[in-house]
């Protein structure tokens, strides 16, 4: 096979933008980029949650059902459906063509972190994020702010004239747009007044309830007017700080944890000028010379979802039995739709402690069915939270190892360890580490088996935790 | 790679494994090298234990009125004073109380209580305000603060579990989660982990993630070795109940007796989210708790370790005063905390029983901030800089620890 060796730049791009998937053959960065963006143009909503079915009509003489039992049943159904959404989205991340869209959506899920019990709300929120993931940040902000999930999570349903609830207004500024220190407590209060009346109806649709809206004059970020929620979001988008805050966060998540003020300033200036065009911002990052030149210095620690999806993307495989997907998320501390709080997952080194690192290193073998797992996920304490199996039995993915081995059929046995490391890792392992991977074997009996063994060993390295 | 290079690399690798990096040797200089240093054991009751049926305000008519089915019958309660009594499932705890080793705190909570399990647990584990999100736990930050410049090893704080709680995560150091030293030892020896831990990847660059990962791995391995070797002191231990908590506490006893330099232990008991049919479920769990803890305390006493060991038991919230429609209770707010162990000083109910008249929407109002409790434990028990750990000054609880 020609062009077998994929350039480091393309591999770097795919690790950051595409969960570590591999192109079939070497291509130019330009081509890789246009492919990534092109493949993600399509948006198909994830629709696993059934439309709310009406409860069956009670015929005469029938006992009316116990309201507690009905509520319990409903909660159970919701949890099941959120689990289905989780799995459906994980599948998309692992298999769908829309790699960059899903990767960006994962970022936005952490940014607009939200955790509610209603599965229909979660589905709508997820699709709003996925739909806008590469679109316009302003439109996404507006749409997410109007999602019942977000309004409920941040208590805006309770935000009424004369009885304001400031939660939503505060987080919109602190976490979604400006960042701490760029607004006053007065702005929070005034902003909250403008958002009074924003809520949702029983059908789960956004609703502006004019009766509970405070229609008096507000002073917000130096402006005065009879503002409504939309005006507040518009004013927030007028602030260059919003572009800066979002750009810095994207830089931290896709480029480096060490901020580079000059680069962030340039990027955010352009982001602001473009009217918050996310695709353009990402394109600017992925075409920047420094994105590739500094790749080896700017190591990022993969999130648990990135790690799992990365293994799947690289090996082109999916879980045979879906239950362990949530188990793995839980053990590693990142369950989709259950972020720890509105600030999202802290990320970086927060993912790593002794036990999570050991589990991460065993994960490839677990997913390949080589080992079984004896680690128990922690119980949340919530009696209703039984959806996660305590143990990850049958965590196997359906890898076609012959197909995988075929990719490397022209590579000499001796060169395989180095070649595979070059393909799979962002960082070249030390010679001592290479020796551990290759082991003591000198003769290769079964090439596919050998490649499988090497691949799993490399994916089990600390270096593989790095993107 | 050429064959010749390959052989050379292998040789290097062998040589590499023989050179033990400096940071592997450091655990001798740990935080509690003093074999008589103070120890804190935290027992977390997950799910929101119903405090009112744990420590019962038996003189209060409102308690019986609001809980016609759930209230514990007066003839069954274990009276502590003229105000409060214990749930009969806590018979073994009562014995410890009579032995002078139990301190009970009522109405422990925080302003603007959150009734969500995960959020309230995070608040308790991070010691944050209700509207503040922290990425480190109070014990993790304690570990961070224990020595500036010296090596902190993961095993200085142990959680008896497979995964690590937020409480044990610091910004510089993390505690270590393990079910027992043997299992941890096997985990680090299985596969490549053990061999990789011995490869050298130490860089002075703080931003070097690979170096950080290898250091974590090496620390884990060295802690696993240390606990496995040092923790293998055979002693004559008491018979612990055959429950998860019983086993965990036995593991802790063995480690304490063997003199490992671990200063904090953390263990959880789950299942307290009793929305439905509470009595059976809670009584079963409370009995499990008290039976395991009483053997633990007796054993520590027998082994001469109780005076330096303090056990703190908490839950993320208490429950509603009024029972619900399913003979259970829903999420509430302030709750009781037990402090057990330490030098013999006489048992104590530290403060007044809950006020069932002045409620906050059906829930108890807190009268003690849990961070005042933490502050006392840090300052008076662990001899730590409580202000640095908690981020601000709390006055603490006088005469408690």
mmCIF file of N, CA, C and O in Angstrom, chain A residues 284-367:
data_model
loop_
_atom_site.group_PDB
_atom_site.id
_atom_site.type_symbol
_atom_site.label_atom_id
_atom_site.label_comp_id
_atom_site.label_asym_id
_atom_site.label_seq_id
_atom_site.Cartn_x
_atom_site.Cartn_y
_atom_site.Cartn_z
ATOM 1 N N UNK A 284 -9.498 28.522 11.428
ATOM 2 C CA UNK A 284 -8.322 29.344 11.720
ATOM 3 C C UNK A 284 -7.328 28.605 12.601
ATOM 4 O O UNK A 284 -6.120 28.691 12.411
ATOM 5 N N UNK A 285 -7.855 27.899 13.583
ATOM 6 C CA UNK A 285 -6.965 27.157 14.482
ATOM 7 C C UNK A 285 -6.280 26.017 13.729
ATOM 8 O O UNK A 285 -5.064 25.854 13.786
ATOM 9 N N UNK A 286 -7.086 25.269 12.987
ATOM 10 C CA UNK A 286 -6.545 24.069 12.347
ATOM 11 C C UNK A 286 -5.649 24.381 11.143
ATOM 12 O O UNK A 286 -4.996 23.496 10.612
ATOM 13 N N UNK A 287 -5.666 25.629 10.680
ATOM 14 C CA UNK A 287 -4.765 25.970 9.584
ATOM 15 C C UNK A 287 -3.559 26.758 10.085
ATOM 16 O O UNK A 287 -2.650 27.044 9.314
ATOM 17 N N UNK A 288 -3.558 27.116 11.356
ATOM 18 C CA UNK A 288 -2.444 27.901 11.893
ATOM 19 C C UNK A 288 -1.177 27.054 11.918
ATOM 20 O O UNK A 288 -1.211 25.878 12.264
ATOM 21 N N UNK A 289 -0.075 27.688 11.563
ATOM 22 C CA UNK A 289 1.196 26.971 11.536
ATOM 23 C C UNK A 289 1.532 26.463 12.947
ATOM 24 O O UNK A 289 1.989 25.340 13.121
ATOM 25 N N UNK A 290 1.294 27.333 13.934
ATOM 26 C CA UNK A 290 1.646 26.948 15.312
ATOM 27 C C UNK A 290 0.871 25.739 15.821
ATOM 28 O O UNK A 290 1.303 25.039 16.715
ATOM 29 N N UNK A 291 -0.308 25.503 15.241
ATOM 30 C CA UNK A 291 -1.100 24.347 15.683
ATOM 31 C C UNK A 291 -0.299 23.056 15.466
ATOM 32 O O UNK A 291 -0.366 22.129 16.260
ATOM 33 N N UNK A 292 0.464 23.050 14.365
ATOM 34 C CA UNK A 292 1.256 21.857 14.043
ATOM 35 C C UNK A 292 2.676 21.938 14.590
ATOM 36 O O UNK A 292 3.206 20.957 15.097
ATOM 37 N N UNK A 293 3.242 23.151 14.505
ATOM 38 C CA UNK A 293 4.636 23.289 14.945
ATOM 39 C C UNK A 293 4.800 22.962 16.426
ATOM 40 O O UNK A 293 5.773 22.341 16.834
ATOM 41 N N UNK A 294 3.841 23.393 17.242
ATOM 42 C CA UNK A 294 3.966 23.208 18.691
ATOM 43 C C UNK A 294 3.271 21.953 19.192
ATOM 44 O O UNK A 294 3.108 21.765 20.393
ATOM 45 N N UNK A 295 2.855 21.105 18.246
ATOM 46 C CA UNK A 295 2.026 19.957 18.649
ATOM 47 C C UNK A 295 2.650 19.157 19.778
ATOM 48 O O UNK A 295 1.984 18.796 20.754
ATOM 49 N N UNK A 296 3.943 18.901 19.667
ATOM 50 C CA UNK A 296 4.558 18.017 20.657
ATOM 51 C C UNK A 296 4.649 18.664 22.031
ATOM 52 O O UNK A 296 4.704 17.993 23.049
ATOM 53 N N UNK A 297 4.653 19.991 22.049
ATOM 54 C CA UNK A 297 4.731 20.682 23.341
ATOM 55 C C UNK A 297 3.356 20.786 24.006
ATOM 56 O O UNK A 297 3.248 20.836 25.219
ATOM 57 N N UNK A 298 2.333 20.865 23.168
ATOM 58 C CA UNK A 298 0.993 21.141 23.690
ATOM 59 C C UNK A 298 0.180 19.866 23.932
ATOM 60 O O UNK A 298 -0.795 19.600 23.258
ATOM 61 N N UNK A 299 0.615 19.099 24.901
ATOM 62 C CA UNK A 299 -0.071 17.838 25.134
ATOM 63 C C UNK A 299 -1.355 18.056 25.931
ATOM 64 O O UNK A 299 -1.364 18.741 26.935
ATOM 65 N N UNK A 300 -2.415 17.460 25.458
ATOM 66 C CA UNK A 300 -3.685 17.521 26.192
ATOM 67 C C UNK A 300 -4.022 16.118 26.697
ATOM 68 O O UNK A 300 -3.710 15.131 26.033
ATOM 69 N N UNK A 301 -4.655 16.042 27.856
ATOM 70 C CA UNK A 301 -5.075 14.732 28.361
ATOM 71 C C UNK A 301 -6.477 14.443 27.836
ATOM 72 O O UNK A 301 -7.391 15.259 27.980
ATOM 73 N N UNK A 302 -6.627 13.284 27.194
ATOM 74 C CA UNK A 302 -7.937 12.937 26.628
ATOM 75 C C UNK A 302 -8.985 12.803 27.732
ATOM 76 O O UNK A 302 -8.700 12.241 28.786
ATOM 77 N N UNK A 303 -10.172 13.269 27.445
ATOM 78 C CA UNK A 303 -11.271 13.013 28.372
ATOM 79 C C UNK A 303 -11.653 11.541 28.232
ATOM 80 O O UNK A 303 -11.298 10.897 27.245
ATOM 81 N N UNK A 304 -12.368 10.971 29.212
ATOM 82 C CA UNK A 304 -12.762 9.564 29.096
ATOM 83 C C UNK A 304 -13.523 9.268 27.809
ATOM 84 O O UNK A 304 -13.262 8.250 27.157
ATOM 85 N N UNK A 305 -14.417 10.166 27.418
ATOM 86 C CA UNK A 305 -15.189 9.913 26.196
ATOM 87 C C UNK A 305 -14.263 9.946 24.980
ATOM 88 O O UNK A 305 -14.344 9.098 24.091
ATOM 89 N N UNK A 306 -13.351 10.924 24.938
ATOM 90 C CA UNK A 306 -12.381 10.958 23.847
ATOM 91 C C UNK A 306 -11.564 9.678 23.787
ATOM 92 O O UNK A 306 -11.261 9.162 22.714
ATOM 93 N N UNK A 307 -11.191 9.180 24.951
ATOM 94 C CA UNK A 307 -10.367 7.972 25.005
ATOM 95 C C UNK A 307 -11.117 6.766 24.433
ATOM 96 O O UNK A 307 -10.599 6.051 23.572
ATOM 97 N N UNK A 308 -12.340 6.565 24.900
ATOM 98 C CA UNK A 308 -13.136 5.416 24.449
ATOM 99 C C UNK A 308 -13.433 5.540 22.954
ATOM 100 O O UNK A 308 -13.228 4.599 22.184
ATOM 101 N N UNK A 309 -13.904 6.720 22.553
ATOM 102 C CA UNK A 309 -14.244 6.918 21.143
ATOM 103 C C UNK A 309 -12.991 6.811 20.276
ATOM 104 O O UNK A 309 -13.027 6.290 19.168
ATOM 105 N N UNK A 310 -11.874 7.290 20.813
ATOM 106 C CA UNK A 310 -10.627 7.217 20.065
ATOM 107 C C UNK A 310 -10.254 5.782 19.731
ATOM 108 O O UNK A 310 -9.857 5.478 18.597
ATOM 109 N N UNK A 311 -10.377 4.911 20.707
ATOM 110 C CA UNK A 311 -10.077 3.493 20.469
ATOM 111 C C UNK A 311 -11.021 2.948 19.401
ATOM 112 O O UNK A 311 -10.612 2.262 18.462
ATOM 113 N N UNK A 312 -12.294 3.309 19.511
ATOM 114 C CA UNK A 312 -13.280 2.833 18.535
ATOM 115 C C UNK A 312 -13.008 3.384 17.135
ATOM 116 O O UNK A 312 -13.054 2.654 16.160
ATOM 117 N N UNK A 313 -12.748 4.686 17.067
ATOM 118 C CA UNK A 313 -12.514 5.331 15.770
ATOM 119 C C UNK A 313 -11.290 4.731 15.084
ATOM 120 O O UNK A 313 -11.314 4.426 13.899
ATOM 121 N N UNK A 314 -10.238 4.585 15.860
ATOM 122 C CA UNK A 314 -9.003 4.069 15.279
ATOM 123 C C UNK A 314 -9.203 2.651 14.751
ATOM 124 O O UNK A 314 -8.777 2.312 13.662
ATOM 125 N N UNK A 315 -9.862 1.840 15.555
ATOM 126 C CA UNK A 315 -10.015 0.437 15.180
ATOM 127 C C UNK A 315 -11.293 0.189 14.388
ATOM 128 O O UNK A 315 -11.590 -0.951 14.044
ATOM 129 N N UNK A 316 -12.044 1.251 14.158
ATOM 130 C CA UNK A 316 -13.276 1.152 13.383
ATOM 131 C C UNK A 316 -14.214 0.091 13.966
ATOM 132 O O UNK A 316 -14.602 -0.863 13.291
ATOM 133 N N UNK A 317 -14.552 0.258 15.228
ATOM 134 C CA UNK A 317 -15.332 -0.788 15.899
ATOM 135 C C UNK A 317 -16.367 -0.177 16.824
ATOM 136 O O UNK A 317 -16.228 0.958 17.277
ATOM 137 N N UNK A 318 -17.399 -0.944 17.086
ATOM 138 C CA UNK A 318 -18.438 -0.492 18.013
ATOM 139 C C UNK A 318 -18.648 -1.545 19.103
ATOM 140 O O UNK A 318 -18.263 -2.702 18.934
ATOM 141 N N UNK A 319 -19.255 -1.122 20.193
ATOM 142 C CA UNK A 319 -19.532 -2.070 21.272
ATOM 143 C C UNK A 319 -20.584 -3.078 20.817
ATOM 144 O O UNK A 319 -21.567 -2.722 20.171
ATOM 145 N N UNK A 320 -20.349 -4.333 21.153
ATOM 146 C CA UNK A 320 -21.301 -5.368 20.785
ATOM 147 C C UNK A 320 -22.510 -5.270 21.714
ATOM 148 O O UNK A 320 -23.650 -5.279 21.301
ATOM 149 N N UNK A 321 -22.214 -5.139 22.981
ATOM 150 C CA UNK A 321 -23.248 -4.975 23.987
ATOM 151 C C UNK A 321 -23.060 -3.569 24.553
ATOM 152 O O UNK A 321 -21.963 -3.201 24.957
ATOM 153 N N UNK A 322 -24.140 -2.774 24.530
ATOM 154 C CA UNK A 322 -23.968 -1.349 24.818
ATOM 155 C C UNK A 322 -23.899 -1.010 26.318
ATOM 156 O O UNK A 322 -23.444 0.059 26.688
ATOM 157 N N UNK A 323 -24.351 -1.920 27.165
ATOM 158 C CA UNK A 323 -24.407 -1.591 28.594
ATOM 159 C C UNK A 323 -23.098 -1.063 29.189
ATOM 160 O O UNK A 323 -23.110 -0.116 29.956
ATOM 161 N N UNK A 324 -21.969 -1.669 28.852
ATOM 162 C CA UNK A 324 -20.723 -1.231 29.504
ATOM 163 C C UNK A 324 -20.297 0.180 29.145
ATOM 164 O O UNK A 324 -19.434 0.731 29.808
ATOM 165 N N UNK A 325 -20.885 0.775 28.104
ATOM 166 C CA UNK A 325 -20.476 2.122 27.713
ATOM 167 C C UNK A 325 -20.670 3.093 28.879
ATOM 168 O O UNK A 325 -19.806 3.901 29.206
ATOM 169 N N UNK A 326 -21.822 2.967 29.528
ATOM 170 C CA UNK A 326 -22.094 3.846 30.660
ATOM 171 C C UNK A 326 -21.236 3.487 31.868
ATOM 172 O O UNK A 326 -20.820 4.355 32.630
ATOM 173 N N UNK A 327 -20.990 2.207 32.008
ATOM 174 C CA UNK A 327 -20.127 1.762 33.103
ATOM 175 C C UNK A 327 -18.738 2.390 32.980
ATOM 176 O O UNK A 327 -18.193 2.922 33.945
ATOM 177 N N UNK A 328 -18.195 2.358 31.767
ATOM 178 C CA UNK A 328 -16.862 2.925 31.544
ATOM 179 C C UNK A 328 -16.883 4.429 31.804
ATOM 180 O O UNK A 328 -16.018 4.978 32.475
ATOM 181 N N UNK A 329 -17.920 5.083 31.296
ATOM 182 C CA UNK A 329 -18.046 6.525 31.544
ATOM 183 C C UNK A 329 -18.072 6.799 33.041
ATOM 184 O O UNK A 329 -17.454 7.730 33.536
ATOM 185 N N UNK A 330 -18.796 5.955 33.742
ATOM 186 C CA UNK A 330 -18.965 6.203 35.177
ATOM 187 C C UNK A 330 -17.656 5.975 35.941
ATOM 188 O O UNK A 330 -17.272 6.790 36.777
ATOM 189 N N UNK A 331 -16.992 4.871 35.649
ATOM 190 C CA UNK A 331 -15.739 4.590 36.364
ATOM 191 C C UNK A 331 -14.719 5.698 36.096
ATOM 192 O O UNK A 331 -13.982 6.095 36.987
ATOM 193 N N UNK A 332 -14.717 6.209 34.870
ATOM 194 C CA UNK A 332 -13.720 7.223 34.531
ATOM 195 C C UNK A 332 -14.189 8.647 34.814
ATOM 196 O O UNK A 332 -13.448 9.595 34.640
ATOM 197 N N UNK A 333 -15.445 8.790 35.254
ATOM 198 C CA UNK A 333 -15.883 10.095 35.737
ATOM 199 C C UNK A 333 -16.418 11.059 34.697
ATOM 200 O O UNK A 333 -16.364 12.269 34.883
ATOM 201 N N UNK A 334 -16.929 10.540 33.575
ATOM 202 C CA UNK A 334 -17.568 11.440 32.610
ATOM 203 C C UNK A 334 -18.792 10.747 32.016
ATOM 204 O O UNK A 334 -18.684 10.051 31.009
ATOM 205 N N UNK A 335 -19.941 10.950 32.632
ATOM 206 C CA UNK A 335 -21.163 10.383 32.075
ATOM 207 C C UNK A 335 -21.873 11.481 31.305
ATOM 208 O O UNK A 335 -22.208 12.525 31.861
ATOM 209 N N UNK A 336 -22.093 11.241 30.009
ATOM 210 C CA UNK A 336 -22.781 12.235 29.192
ATOM 211 C C UNK A 336 -24.154 12.530 29.783
ATOM 212 O O UNK A 336 -24.851 11.619 30.241
ATOM 213 N N UNK A 337 -24.517 13.771 29.770
ATOM 214 C CA UNK A 337 -25.782 14.298 30.318
ATOM 215 C C UNK A 337 -25.806 14.308 31.847
ATOM 216 O O UNK A 337 -26.817 14.647 32.445
ATOM 217 N N UNK A 338 -24.712 13.905 32.474
ATOM 218 C CA UNK A 338 -24.621 13.997 33.931
ATOM 219 C C UNK A 338 -23.320 14.711 34.326
ATOM 220 O O UNK A 338 -22.507 14.170 35.075
ATOM 221 N N UNK A 339 -23.109 15.937 33.812
ATOM 222 C CA UNK A 339 -21.909 16.656 34.235
ATOM 223 C C UNK A 339 -21.995 16.946 35.730
ATOM 224 O O UNK A 339 -23.099 16.978 36.284
ATOM 225 N N UNK A 340 -20.851 17.136 36.390
ATOM 226 C CA UNK A 340 -20.888 17.304 37.845
ATOM 227 C C UNK A 340 -21.667 18.544 38.274
ATOM 228 O O UNK A 340 -22.298 18.545 39.321
ATOM 229 N N UNK A 341 -21.616 19.586 37.474
ATOM 230 C CA UNK A 341 -22.372 20.801 37.784
ATOM 231 C C UNK A 341 -22.366 21.669 36.541
ATOM 232 O O UNK A 341 -21.846 21.270 35.508
ATOM 233 N N UNK A 342 -22.918 22.873 36.680
ATOM 234 C CA UNK A 342 -23.089 23.724 35.496
ATOM 235 C C UNK A 342 -21.745 24.163 34.894
ATOM 236 O O UNK A 342 -21.672 24.577 33.741
ATOM 237 N N UNK A 343 -20.676 24.028 35.668
ATOM 238 C CA UNK A 343 -19.364 24.403 35.139
ATOM 239 C C UNK A 343 -18.778 23.305 34.254
ATOM 240 O O UNK A 343 -17.704 23.471 33.681
ATOM 241 N N UNK A 344 -19.448 22.187 34.131
ATOM 242 C CA UNK A 344 -18.949 21.123 33.260
ATOM 243 C C UNK A 344 -17.821 20.326 33.906
ATOM 244 O O UNK A 344 -17.505 20.513 35.074
ATOM 245 N N UNK A 345 -17.224 19.444 33.117
ATOM 246 C CA UNK A 345 -16.128 18.624 33.643
ATOM 247 C C UNK A 345 -14.859 19.440 33.697
ATOM 248 O O UNK A 345 -14.509 20.117 32.713
ATOM 249 N N UNK A 346 -14.168 19.429 34.827
ATOM 250 C CA UNK A 346 -12.973 20.274 34.930
ATOM 251 C C UNK A 346 -11.869 19.897 33.939
ATOM 252 O O UNK A 346 -11.130 20.753 33.478
ATOM 253 N N UNK A 347 -11.745 18.622 33.599
ATOM 254 C CA UNK A 347 -10.825 18.225 32.539
ATOM 255 C C UNK A 347 -9.357 18.233 32.929
ATOM 256 O O UNK A 347 -8.995 18.419 34.096
ATOM 257 N N UNK A 348 -8.486 18.053 31.939
ATOM 258 C CA UNK A 348 -7.041 18.060 32.159
ATOM 259 C C UNK A 348 -6.614 17.000 33.160
ATOM 260 O O UNK A 348 -7.048 15.855 33.098
ATOM 261 N N UNK A 349 -5.759 17.403 34.075
ATOM 262 C CA UNK A 349 -5.238 16.438 35.049
ATOM 263 C C UNK A 349 -6.290 15.972 36.045
ATOM 264 O O UNK A 349 -6.069 15.020 36.798
ATOM 265 N N UNK A 350 -7.415 16.688 36.072
ATOM 266 C CA UNK A 350 -8.498 16.239 36.962
ATOM 267 C C UNK A 350 -9.002 14.850 36.587
ATOM 268 O O UNK A 350 -9.634 14.183 37.387
ATOM 269 N N UNK A 351 -8.757 14.441 35.340
ATOM 270 C CA UNK A 351 -9.208 13.101 34.940
ATOM 271 C C UNK A 351 -8.348 12.004 35.569
ATOM 272 O O UNK A 351 -8.744 10.853 35.579
ATOM 273 N N UNK A 352 -7.169 12.397 36.016
ATOM 274 C CA UNK A 352 -6.185 11.376 36.368
ATOM 275 C C UNK A 352 -5.975 11.268 37.880
ATOM 276 O O UNK A 352 -5.669 12.248 38.550
ATOM 277 N N UNK A 353 -6.187 10.089 38.405
ATOM 278 C CA UNK A 353 -5.657 9.742 39.713
ATOM 279 C C UNK A 353 -5.182 8.305 39.590
ATOM 280 O O UNK A 353 -5.299 7.702 38.519
ATOM 281 N N UNK A 354 -4.656 7.754 40.654
ATOM 282 C CA UNK A 354 -4.074 6.404 40.573
ATOM 283 C C UNK A 354 -5.036 5.402 39.959
ATOM 284 O O UNK A 354 -4.693 4.671 39.033
ATOM 285 N N UNK A 355 -6.258 5.356 40.487
ATOM 286 C CA UNK A 355 -7.169 4.305 40.029
ATOM 287 C C UNK A 355 -7.689 4.585 38.626
ATOM 288 O O UNK A 355 -7.836 3.663 37.821
ATOM 289 N N UNK A 356 -7.945 5.853 38.301
ATOM 290 C CA UNK A 356 -8.453 6.124 36.950
ATOM 291 C C UNK A 356 -7.362 5.850 35.919
ATOM 292 O O UNK A 356 -7.630 5.359 34.832
ATOM 293 N N UNK A 357 -6.116 6.125 36.262
ATOM 294 C CA UNK A 357 -5.024 5.862 35.311
ATOM 295 C C UNK A 357 -4.863 4.354 35.080
ATOM 296 O O UNK A 357 -4.736 3.905 33.942
ATOM 297 N N UNK A 358 -4.910 3.589 36.164
ATOM 298 C CA UNK A 358 -4.793 2.130 35.998
ATOM 299 C C UNK A 358 -5.937 1.600 35.139
ATOM 300 O O UNK A 358 -5.742 0.759 34.262
ATOM 301 N N UNK A 359 -7.127 2.114 35.369
ATOM 302 C CA UNK A 359 -8.276 1.652 34.589
ATOM 303 C C UNK A 359 -8.131 2.065 33.122
ATOM 304 O O UNK A 359 -8.405 1.281 32.220
ATOM 305 N N UNK A 360 -7.703 3.293 32.898
ATOM 306 C CA UNK A 360 -7.501 3.759 31.530
ATOM 307 C C UNK A 360 -6.497 2.866 30.797
ATOM 308 O O UNK A 360 -6.661 2.556 29.620
ATOM 309 N N UNK A 361 -5.458 2.458 31.506
ATOM 310 C CA UNK A 361 -4.432 1.634 30.866
ATOM 311 C C UNK A 361 -4.923 0.214 30.579
ATOM 312 O O UNK A 361 -4.423 -0.460 29.693
ATOM 313 N N UNK A 362 -5.931 -0.206 31.341
ATOM 314 C CA UNK A 362 -6.481 -1.543 31.090
ATOM 315 C C UNK A 362 -7.616 -1.518 30.066
ATOM 316 O O UNK A 362 -8.042 -2.560 29.572
ATOM 317 N N UNK A 363 -8.100 -0.318 29.797
ATOM 318 C CA UNK A 363 -9.291 -0.190 28.954
ATOM 319 C C UNK A 363 -9.179 -0.860 27.576
ATOM 320 O O UNK A 363 -10.097 -1.574 27.163
ATOM 321 N N UNK A 364 -8.085 -0.676 26.842
ATOM 322 C CA UNK A 364 -8.000 -1.329 25.526
ATOM 323 C C UNK A 364 -8.142 -2.848 25.618
ATOM 324 O O UNK A 364 -8.855 -3.447 24.807
ATOM 325 N N UNK A 365 -7.488 -3.443 26.592
ATOM 326 C CA UNK A 365 -7.624 -4.894 26.760
ATOM 327 C C UNK A 365 -9.043 -5.284 27.131
ATOM 328 O O UNK A 365 -9.551 -6.317 26.713
ATOM 329 N N UNK A 366 -9.665 -4.444 27.938
ATOM 330 C CA UNK A 366 -11.059 -4.689 28.316
ATOM 331 C C UNK A 366 -11.953 -4.622 27.085
ATOM 332 O O UNK A 366 -12.807 -5.488 26.856
ATOM 333 N N UNK A 367 -11.715 -3.602 26.255
ATOM 334 C CA UNK A 367 -12.553 -3.429 25.068
ATOM 335 C C UNK A 367 -12.264 -4.475 24.001
ATOM 336 O O UNK A 367 -13.112 -4.762 23.160
#
